[in-house]
Amino acid sequence: MTVEHVNGKNKGSIMLYALSTCGWCAKTKELLRQMGVAFDFVYVDLMEGQDQDDIMQIVEKWNPSGSFPILVINNSKCIIGFREQEIRETLGP
Amino acid sequence: MNFAGINERDADRVHEMMRSEAEAGGYRFNPDREFTGNLIKGLLRNEQRYGYRSCPCRLATGKKEEDLDIVCPCDYRDADVAEYGACYCALYVSDAIARGTEKQAAPVPERRPPRSKRLAGAVVNTVSTGPLSGQTLSFPVWRCKVCGYLCARENPPDICPICKAKKDRFERFI
């Protein structure tokens, strides 16, 4: 699994599941960068075979529709889609 | 976004072609050109790796028969533009949003059935009809799953005259 890390303020464990071609995923990633929070992200479309199946199991556990992006915070809260206000409120200063 | 093997000129050409085809059929492109430009590159990237232009905002399987409903324009575009003012990716938008008289309110929820239901052959939409059974027709009726165009002829057309979807997006309607 190719998880990449972006440095920033520690707001707990933040994991972004995204697609490399998706406009809303790009906007979500950009928002997190702009807010300066530390997060991990993975491009699910760039994974193959079993790796992708395994990660889709996790994605569908949080979001049964299997849509992207999803942002999982501290393994307890999940924000589906580019919901700017909700992301700002949850991870704000 | 930058993808290997996709140059700006090709992306611009496809962008212009798709936009003018959309407008000719009464559809509107999102006026945010940088945003749509990235989506077009995503479509070309998908064409490169899967062999067809599947939705850049959805995970494709690489098996065309399983992804036909999300080949752009997808089967869900028209309903999403009507209900939310934009398709799932926001490549296509309503006229009001294209003109800038309205702003897109929120992300569009996923209308496509989840993977488990798709594999089980979920029917996306059904409505009850009047008494059709027992009637005979001179021709079968074909429906374009992308835009709803109907035609009565032996076989569906190679290309939908309204939305330019290919023959494989037609279903037998009656």
Short mmCIF file of C-alpha atoms in Angstrom, two decimals:
data_model
loop_
_atom_site.label_atom_id
_atom_site.label_comp_id
_atom_site.label_asym_id
_atom_site.label_seq_id
_atom_site.Cartn_x
_atom_site.Cartn_y
_atom_site.Cartn_z
CA MET A 1 0.00 0.00 0.00
CA THR A 2 1.45 3.38 -1.03
CA VAL A 3 0.47 5.79 1.70
CA GLU A 4 2.01 9.23 1.43
CA HIS A 5 2.42 11.63 4.30
CA VAL A 6 2.03 15.41 4.28
CA ASN A 7 3.65 17.26 7.19
CA GLY A 8 1.80 19.83 9.27
CA LYS A 9 0.09 20.48 12.59
CA ASN A 10 -0.80 17.31 14.43
CA LYS A 11 -4.59 17.03 14.64
CA GLY A 12 -4.65 13.32 15.26
CA SER A 13 -4.60 10.56 12.70
CA ILE A 14 -6.05 11.84 9.42
CA MET A 15 -6.35 9.57 6.43
CA LEU A 16 -7.58 10.68 3.01
CA TYR A 17 -8.72 8.00 0.57
CA ALA A 18 -8.76 9.56 -2.89
CA LEU A 19 -8.52 9.01 -6.65
CA SER A 20 -5.64 10.56 -8.58
CA THR A 21 -7.99 11.82 -11.33
CA CYS A 22 -10.82 13.21 -9.20
CA GLY A 23 -11.42 16.96 -8.97
CA TRP A 24 -13.10 16.87 -5.54
CA CYS A 25 -10.31 14.69 -4.16
CA ALA A 26 -7.78 17.28 -5.38
CA LYS A 27 -9.75 20.07 -3.74
CA THR A 28 -9.93 18.16 -0.45
CA LYS A 29 -6.18 17.52 -0.47
CA GLU A 30 -5.51 21.16 -1.30
CA LEU A 31 -7.76 22.32 1.54
CA LEU A 32 -5.87 20.15 4.05
CA ARG A 33 -2.57 21.52 2.78
CA GLN A 34 -3.88 25.05 3.02
CA MET A 35 -5.05 24.44 6.60
CA GLY A 36 -1.59 23.14 7.38
CA VAL A 37 -2.68 19.90 9.06
CA ALA A 38 -0.61 16.73 8.93
CA PHE A 39 -2.31 13.92 7.02
CA ASP A 40 -1.77 10.70 5.12
CA PHE A 41 -3.32 10.02 1.74
CA VAL A 42 -3.62 7.15 -0.66
CA TYR A 43 -4.68 7.10 -4.32
CA VAL A 44 -6.82 3.99 -4.53
CA ASP A 45 -6.92 3.99 -8.35
CA LEU A 46 -3.13 3.66 -8.49
CA MET A 47 -3.22 0.43 -6.48
CA GLU A 48 -3.74 -2.92 -8.12
CA GLY A 49 -5.27 -6.32 -7.50
CA GLN A 50 -5.49 -7.53 -3.93
CA ASP A 51 -4.07 -4.28 -2.51
CA GLN A 52 -6.91 -2.33 -4.10
CA ASP A 53 -9.53 -4.89 -2.98
CA ASP A 54 -8.23 -4.71 0.59
CA ILE A 55 -8.38 -0.95 0.69
CA MET A 56 -11.85 -0.89 -0.89
CA GLN A 57 -13.05 -3.07 2.02
CA ILE A 58 -11.91 -0.29 4.36
CA VAL A 59 -13.42 2.45 2.16
CA GLU A 60 -16.78 0.65 1.96
CA LYS A 61 -16.81 0.07 5.73
CA TRP A 62 -16.77 3.86 6.21
CA ASN A 63 -18.80 4.70 3.13
CA PRO A 64 -20.95 1.87 1.74
CA SER A 65 -21.46 3.71 -1.56
CA GLY A 66 -17.71 3.44 -2.16
CA SER A 67 -17.44 7.04 -3.35
CA PHE A 68 -14.42 9.35 -3.06
CA PRO A 69 -12.92 11.30 -1.39
CA ILE A 70 -13.34 10.08 2.16
CA LEU A 71 -11.51 11.56 5.09
CA VAL A 72 -11.19 9.34 8.16
CA ILE A 73 -10.30 11.17 11.37
CA ASN A 74 -8.85 9.29 14.35
CA ASN A 75 -10.37 6.10 13.02
CA SER A 76 -13.71 7.27 14.41
CA LYS A 77 -15.20 9.97 12.17
CA CYS A 78 -15.60 9.99 8.41
CA ILE A 79 -16.33 12.92 6.11
CA ILE A 80 -17.57 11.87 2.66
CA GLY A 81 -16.94 14.25 -0.24
CA PHE A 82 -15.44 17.73 -0.39
CA ARG A 83 -17.42 19.23 2.50
CA GLU A 84 -15.28 22.27 3.06
CA GLN A 85 -17.15 23.71 6.02
CA GLU A 86 -17.34 20.41 7.86
CA ILE A 87 -13.64 19.75 7.28
CA ARG A 88 -12.74 23.24 8.51
CA GLU A 89 -14.93 22.88 11.60
CA THR A 90 -13.60 19.44 12.44
CA LEU A 91 -9.90 20.20 11.91
CA GLY A 92 -9.93 23.95 12.40
CA PRO A 93 -7.47 25.88 14.60
CA MET B 1 -2.80 17.50 -11.86
CA ASN B 2 -0.21 16.17 -14.25
CA PHE B 3 -0.30 12.77 -15.84
CA ALA B 4 2.45 11.12 -17.81
CA GLY B 5 1.88 10.91 -21.53
CA ILE B 6 -0.95 13.44 -21.67
CA ASN B 7 0.09 16.73 -23.18
CA GLU B 8 -1.67 20.02 -22.73
CA ARG B 9 -2.48 20.44 -26.42
CA ASP B 10 -4.28 17.09 -26.68
CA ALA B 11 -6.15 17.83 -23.47
CA ASP B 12 -7.17 21.27 -24.76
CA ARG B 13 -8.36 19.81 -28.06
CA VAL B 14 -10.49 17.15 -26.35
CA HIS B 15 -11.76 19.76 -23.91
CA GLU B 16 -12.96 22.02 -26.73
CA MET B 17 -14.51 19.13 -28.64
CA MET B 18 -16.41 17.81 -25.63
CA ARG B 19 -17.57 21.27 -24.66
CA SER B 20 -18.91 22.12 -28.11
CA GLU B 21 -20.61 18.71 -28.45
CA ALA B 22 -22.21 19.19 -25.05
CA GLU B 23 -23.48 22.66 -25.92
CA ALA B 24 -24.85 21.43 -29.26
CA GLY B 25 -26.96 18.90 -27.34
CA GLY B 26 -28.21 21.46 -24.80
CA TYR B 27 -25.76 20.49 -22.04
CA ARG B 28 -23.48 22.94 -20.24
CA PHE B 29 -19.88 22.64 -19.10
CA ASN B 30 -18.73 23.98 -15.75
CA PRO B 31 -17.37 27.51 -16.41
CA ASP B 32 -14.34 26.87 -14.14
CA ARG B 33 -11.92 26.01 -16.93
CA GLU B 34 -9.04 24.96 -14.73
CA PHE B 35 -11.30 22.54 -12.87
CA THR B 36 -12.78 21.05 -16.06
CA GLY B 37 -9.32 20.94 -17.65
CA ASN B 38 -8.15 18.64 -14.85
CA LEU B 39 -11.21 16.42 -15.26
CA ILE B 40 -10.52 16.12 -19.00
CA LYS B 41 -6.96 15.06 -18.21
CA GLY B 42 -8.42 12.51 -15.80
CA LEU B 43 -10.68 11.18 -18.58
CA LEU B 44 -7.70 10.88 -20.93
CA ARG B 45 -5.68 9.19 -18.20
CA ASN B 46 -8.49 6.66 -17.78
CA GLU B 47 -8.68 6.12 -21.53
CA GLN B 48 -4.96 5.44 -21.47
CA ARG B 49 -5.01 2.94 -18.62
CA TYR B 50 -8.44 1.29 -19.06
CA GLY B 51 -9.17 1.84 -22.76
CA TYR B 52 -12.29 3.94 -22.20
CA ARG B 53 -13.09 7.34 -20.72
CA SER B 54 -14.54 6.32 -17.40
CA CYS B 55 -15.56 8.90 -14.81
CA PRO B 56 -12.47 10.49 -13.23
CA CYS B 57 -14.27 10.75 -9.87
CA ARG B 58 -15.17 7.07 -9.59
CA LEU B 59 -13.05 3.97 -9.26
CA ALA B 60 -13.14 1.96 -12.49
CA THR B 61 -12.67 -1.82 -12.56
CA GLY B 62 -10.86 -1.91 -15.90
CA LYS B 63 -13.64 -4.18 -17.22
CA LYS B 64 -15.65 -2.15 -19.67
CA GLU B 65 -18.87 -4.13 -19.30
CA GLU B 66 -18.88 -3.40 -15.54
CA ASP B 67 -18.06 0.28 -16.04
CA LEU B 68 -20.31 1.15 -19.01
CA ASP B 69 -22.63 3.16 -16.76
CA ILE B 70 -19.75 5.44 -15.71
CA VAL B 71 -18.24 6.03 -19.14
CA CYS B 72 -18.46 9.82 -19.47
CA PRO B 73 -21.11 11.16 -19.88
CA CYS B 74 -22.39 8.69 -17.29
CA ASP B 75 -25.89 7.26 -16.93
CA TYR B 76 -26.41 9.46 -13.85
CA ARG B 77 -25.49 12.86 -15.29
CA ASP B 78 -28.91 14.10 -16.33
CA ALA B 79 -30.62 13.20 -13.06
CA ASP B 80 -27.81 14.80 -11.02
CA VAL B 81 -27.74 18.00 -13.08
CA ALA B 82 -31.54 18.22 -12.71
CA GLU B 83 -31.49 17.60 -8.95
CA TYR B 84 -28.20 19.15 -7.80
CA GLY B 85 -27.22 21.48 -10.63
CA ALA B 86 -24.12 19.44 -11.47
CA CYS B 87 -23.06 15.94 -12.43
CA TYR B 88 -21.12 13.89 -9.88
CA CYS B 89 -17.77 15.37 -11.02
CA ALA B 90 -19.24 18.83 -11.72
CA LEU B 91 -17.95 18.66 -15.30
CA TYR B 92 -21.51 19.21 -16.52
CA VAL B 93 -23.65 21.78 -14.75
CA SER B 94 -27.11 23.30 -15.04
CA ASP B 95 -27.69 26.35 -17.20
CA ALA B 96 -28.11 28.54 -14.10
CA ILE B 97 -24.73 27.46 -12.73
CA ALA B 98 -23.07 27.81 -16.15
CA ARG B 99 -24.38 31.37 -16.36
CA GLY B 100 -23.22 32.11 -12.84
CA THR B 101 -26.69 33.07 -11.60
CA GLU B 102 -26.56 30.19 -9.12
CA LYS B 103 -23.72 28.58 -7.22
CA GLN B 104 -23.32 24.86 -6.67
CA ALA B 105 -24.60 24.22 -3.17
CA ALA B 106 -22.92 21.02 -2.03
CA PRO B 107 -21.12 17.92 -3.31
CA VAL B 108 -23.38 15.63 -5.32
CA PRO B 109 -24.13 12.38 -3.47
CA GLU B 110 -23.32 9.15 -5.31
CA ARG B 111 -26.35 7.97 -7.28
CA ARG B 112 -24.66 4.88 -8.70
CA PRO B 113 -25.62 1.75 -6.78
CA PRO B 114 -22.80 0.41 -4.54
CA ARG B 115 -20.54 -2.32 -5.88
CA SER B 116 -22.33 -5.15 -4.04
CA LYS B 117 -25.71 -4.17 -5.55
CA ARG B 118 -24.26 -3.62 -9.02
CA LEU B 119 -22.80 -7.10 -9.04
CA ALA B 120 -26.22 -8.42 -8.03
CA GLY B 121 -27.72 -6.62 -11.04
CA ALA B 122 -29.54 -3.76 -9.34
CA VAL B 123 -32.17 -1.94 -11.37
CA VAL B 124 -31.56 1.77 -10.96
CA ASN B 125 -34.96 3.10 -11.82
CA THR B 126 -38.45 1.74 -12.43
CA VAL B 127 -41.80 3.38 -13.01
CA SER B 128 -45.11 1.71 -13.63
CA THR B 129 -46.59 2.10 -17.09
CA GLY B 130 -50.08 1.95 -18.48
CA PRO B 131 -51.42 -1.25 -20.00
CA LEU B 132 -48.66 -2.09 -22.45
CA SER B 133 -48.77 -5.86 -22.35
CA GLY B 134 -50.39 -7.66 -25.22
CA GLN B 135 -49.76 -4.84 -27.67
CA THR B 136 -47.64 -5.34 -30.73
CA LEU B 137 -45.36 -2.74 -32.27
CA SER B 138 -43.94 -2.42 -35.74
CA PHE B 139 -40.47 -1.82 -34.29
CA PRO B 140 -38.69 -2.29 -30.97
CA VAL B 141 -38.00 0.91 -29.01
CA TRP B 142 -34.44 1.65 -27.88
CA ARG B 143 -33.50 4.00 -25.07
CA CYS B 144 -30.21 5.87 -24.64
CA LYS B 145 -29.26 5.32 -20.99
CA VAL B 146 -27.31 8.56 -20.94
CA CYS B 147 -29.91 11.07 -22.10
CA GLY B 148 -33.17 9.14 -22.46
CA TYR B 149 -33.46 9.55 -26.24
CA LEU B 150 -35.92 7.00 -27.66
CA CYS B 151 -36.07 5.63 -31.16
CA ALA B 152 -38.16 2.93 -32.80
CA ARG B 153 -36.06 0.97 -35.31
CA GLU B 154 -34.55 -2.48 -35.78
CA ASN B 155 -31.36 -1.60 -33.91
CA PRO B 156 -30.10 1.34 -31.89
CA PRO B 157 -28.03 3.96 -33.78
CA ASP B 158 -24.22 3.76 -33.66
CA ILE B 159 -24.14 7.15 -31.97
CA CYS B 160 -26.91 8.86 -30.04
CA PRO B 161 -27.94 11.91 -32.09
CA ILE B 162 -28.64 13.87 -28.90
CA CYS B 163 -25.78 13.18 -26.50
CA LYS B 164 -23.31 11.31 -28.76
CA ALA B 165 -23.19 8.23 -26.52
CA LYS B 166 -22.19 5.06 -28.38
CA LYS B 167 -24.45 2.17 -29.35
CA ASP B 168 -23.49 0.09 -26.33
CA ARG B 169 -25.22 2.61 -24.06
CA PHE B 170 -28.67 1.80 -25.52
CA GLU B 171 -31.13 -0.59 -23.89
CA ARG B 172 -34.22 -2.23 -25.29
CA PHE B 173 -37.01 -0.13 -23.83
CA ILE B 174 -40.17 -1.62 -25.30
#
